[in-house]
mmCIF file of C-alpha atoms in Angstrom:
data_model
loop_
_atom_site.group_PDB
_atom_site.id
_atom_site.type_symbol
_atom_site.label_atom_id
_atom_site.label_comp_id
_atom_site.label_asym_id
_atom_site.label_seq_id
_atom_site.Cartn_x
_atom_site.Cartn_y
_atom_site.Cartn_z
ATOM 1 C CA MET A 1 6.967 -7.590 -1.415
ATOM 2 C CA ARG A 2 5.828 -3.959 -1.578
ATOM 3 C CA THR A 3 2.454 -4.843 -0.092
ATOM 4 C CA ILE A 4 4.050 -6.609 2.869
ATOM 5 C CA LEU A 5 6.380 -3.662 3.494
ATOM 6 C CA ASN A 6 3.472 -1.232 3.242
ATOM 7 C CA ILE A 7 1.444 -3.170 5.808
ATOM 8 C CA ILE A 8 4.400 -3.334 8.208
ATOM 9 C CA TRP A 9 4.986 0.394 7.726
ATOM 10 C CA LEU A 10 1.306 1.186 8.255
ATOM 11 C CA VAL A 11 1.127 -0.747 11.521
ATOM 12 C CA PHE A 12 4.328 0.559 13.095
ATOM 13 C CA ALA A 13 4.606 4.170 11.930
ATOM 14 C CA GLY A 14 2.464 5.077 8.941
ATOM 15 C CA PHE A 15 -0.912 5.644 10.569
ATOM 16 C CA GLU A 16 0.468 7.856 13.340
ATOM 17 C CA LEU A 17 2.419 10.005 10.871
ATOM 18 C CA PHE A 18 -0.644 10.176 8.614
ATOM 19 C CA LEU A 19 -2.746 11.573 11.459
ATOM 20 C CA MET A 20 -0.044 14.107 12.363
ATOM 21 C CA TYR A 21 0.199 15.379 8.781
ATOM 22 C CA ILE A 22 -3.596 15.690 8.556
ATOM 23 C CA LEU A 23 -3.739 17.565 11.870
ATOM 24 C CA PHE A 24 -0.961 19.927 10.804
ATOM 25 C CA GLY A 25 -2.684 20.449 7.460
ATOM 26 C CA LEU A 26 -5.922 21.430 9.182
ATOM 27 C CA ILE A 27 -4.091 23.826 11.499
ATOM 28 C CA ALA A 28 -2.158 25.305 8.567
ATOM 29 C CA MET A 29 -5.405 26.030 6.721
ATOM 30 C CA ILE A 30 -6.514 28.542 9.373
ATOM 31 C CA PRO A 31 -4.227 31.483 8.425
ATOM 32 C CA ILE A 32 -4.450 32.483 4.774
ATOM 33 C CA ILE A 33 -0.691 32.685 4.297
ATOM 34 C CA THR A 34 -0.061 29.033 5.264
ATOM 35 C CA ILE A 35 -2.682 27.431 2.995
ATOM 36 C CA PRO A 36 0.002 26.152 0.557
ATOM 37 C CA ALA A 37 1.743 24.419 3.466
ATOM 38 C CA GLY A 38 -1.574 22.827 4.433
ATOM 39 C CA VAL A 39 -2.138 21.505 0.919
ATOM 40 C CA ALA A 40 1.413 20.115 0.839
ATOM 41 C CA SER A 41 0.795 18.486 4.203
ATOM 42 C CA PHE A 42 -2.280 16.671 2.874
ATOM 43 C CA ARG A 43 -0.280 15.394 -0.097
ATOM 44 C CA MET A 44 2.510 14.189 2.179
ATOM 45 C CA ALA A 45 -0.045 12.467 4.411
ATOM 46 C CA LEU A 46 -1.157 10.235 1.551
ATOM 47 C CA TYR A 47 2.450 9.465 0.652
ATOM 48 C CA VAL A 48 3.349 8.614 4.270
ATOM 49 C CA LEU A 49 0.355 6.302 4.609
ATOM 50 C CA TRP A 50 1.402 3.936 1.781
ATOM 51 C CA PRO A 51 4.965 4.871 0.687
ATOM 52 C CA PHE A 52 6.522 1.798 -0.928
ATOM 53 C CA GLY A 53 6.076 1.444 -4.665
ATOM 54 C CA ARG A 54 5.534 5.151 -5.335
ATOM 55 C CA LYS A 55 7.855 7.460 -7.202
ATOM 56 C CA VAL A 56 8.537 11.079 -6.376
ATOM 57 C CA VAL A 57 8.708 13.176 -9.528
ATOM 58 C CA LYS A 58 9.399 16.844 -9.937
#
Protein backbone atom coordinates (compact mmCIF):
# COMPACT_ATOMS: atom_id res chain seq x y z
CA MET A 1 0.00 0.00 0.00
CA ARG A 2 2.84 2.40 0.82
CA THR A 3 4.41 1.88 -2.59
CA ILE A 4 1.16 2.70 -4.38
CA LEU A 5 0.69 5.84 -2.29
CA ASN A 6 4.29 6.88 -2.92
CA ILE A 7 3.88 6.52 -6.69
CA ILE A 8 0.64 8.52 -6.66
CA TRP A 9 2.32 11.19 -4.53
CA LEU A 10 5.36 11.29 -6.81
CA VAL A 11 3.28 11.77 -9.95
CA PHE A 12 0.92 14.44 -8.63
CA ALA A 13 3.04 16.54 -6.26
CA GLY A 14 6.26 14.92 -5.10
CA PHE A 15 8.54 15.59 -8.06
CA GLU A 16 7.62 19.27 -8.32
CA LEU A 17 8.16 19.84 -4.59
CA PHE A 18 11.44 17.90 -4.79
CA LEU A 19 12.73 20.22 -7.51
CA MET A 20 11.65 23.31 -5.55
CA TYR A 21 13.46 22.15 -2.40
CA ILE A 22 16.61 21.39 -4.40
CA LEU A 23 16.48 24.80 -6.09
CA PHE A 24 15.98 26.57 -2.77
CA GLY A 25 18.82 24.54 -1.26
CA LEU A 26 21.18 25.61 -4.04
CA ILE A 27 20.17 29.26 -3.64
CA ALA A 28 20.55 29.03 0.14
CA MET A 29 24.10 27.72 -0.24
CA ILE A 30 25.29 31.00 -1.80
CA PRO A 31 25.43 33.17 1.37
CA ILE A 32 27.47 31.66 4.18
CA ILE A 33 24.88 32.37 6.85
CA THR A 34 22.12 30.32 5.15
CA ILE A 35 24.13 27.13 4.55
CA PRO A 36 22.30 25.28 7.38
CA ALA A 37 18.98 26.13 5.72
CA GLY A 38 20.33 24.76 2.44
CA VAL A 39 21.37 21.48 4.06
CA ALA A 40 17.95 21.18 5.72
CA SER A 41 16.33 21.85 2.36
CA PHE A 42 18.22 18.97 0.75
CA ARG A 43 17.12 16.64 3.54
CA MET A 44 13.51 17.74 3.16
CA ALA A 45 13.74 17.22 -0.60
CA LEU A 46 14.48 13.52 -0.12
CA TYR A 47 11.64 13.20 2.38
CA VAL A 48 9.17 14.97 0.06
CA LEU A 49 10.12 12.74 -2.86
CA TRP A 50 9.13 9.45 -1.16
CA PRO A 51 7.29 10.30 2.11
CA PHE A 52 5.08 7.33 2.99
CA GLY A 53 6.62 4.69 5.21
CA ARG A 54 9.23 6.97 6.78
CA LYS A 55 9.35 8.11 10.37
CA VAL A 56 10.42 11.52 11.59
CA VAL A 57 12.56 11.23 14.70
CA LYS A 58 14.10 13.93 16.81
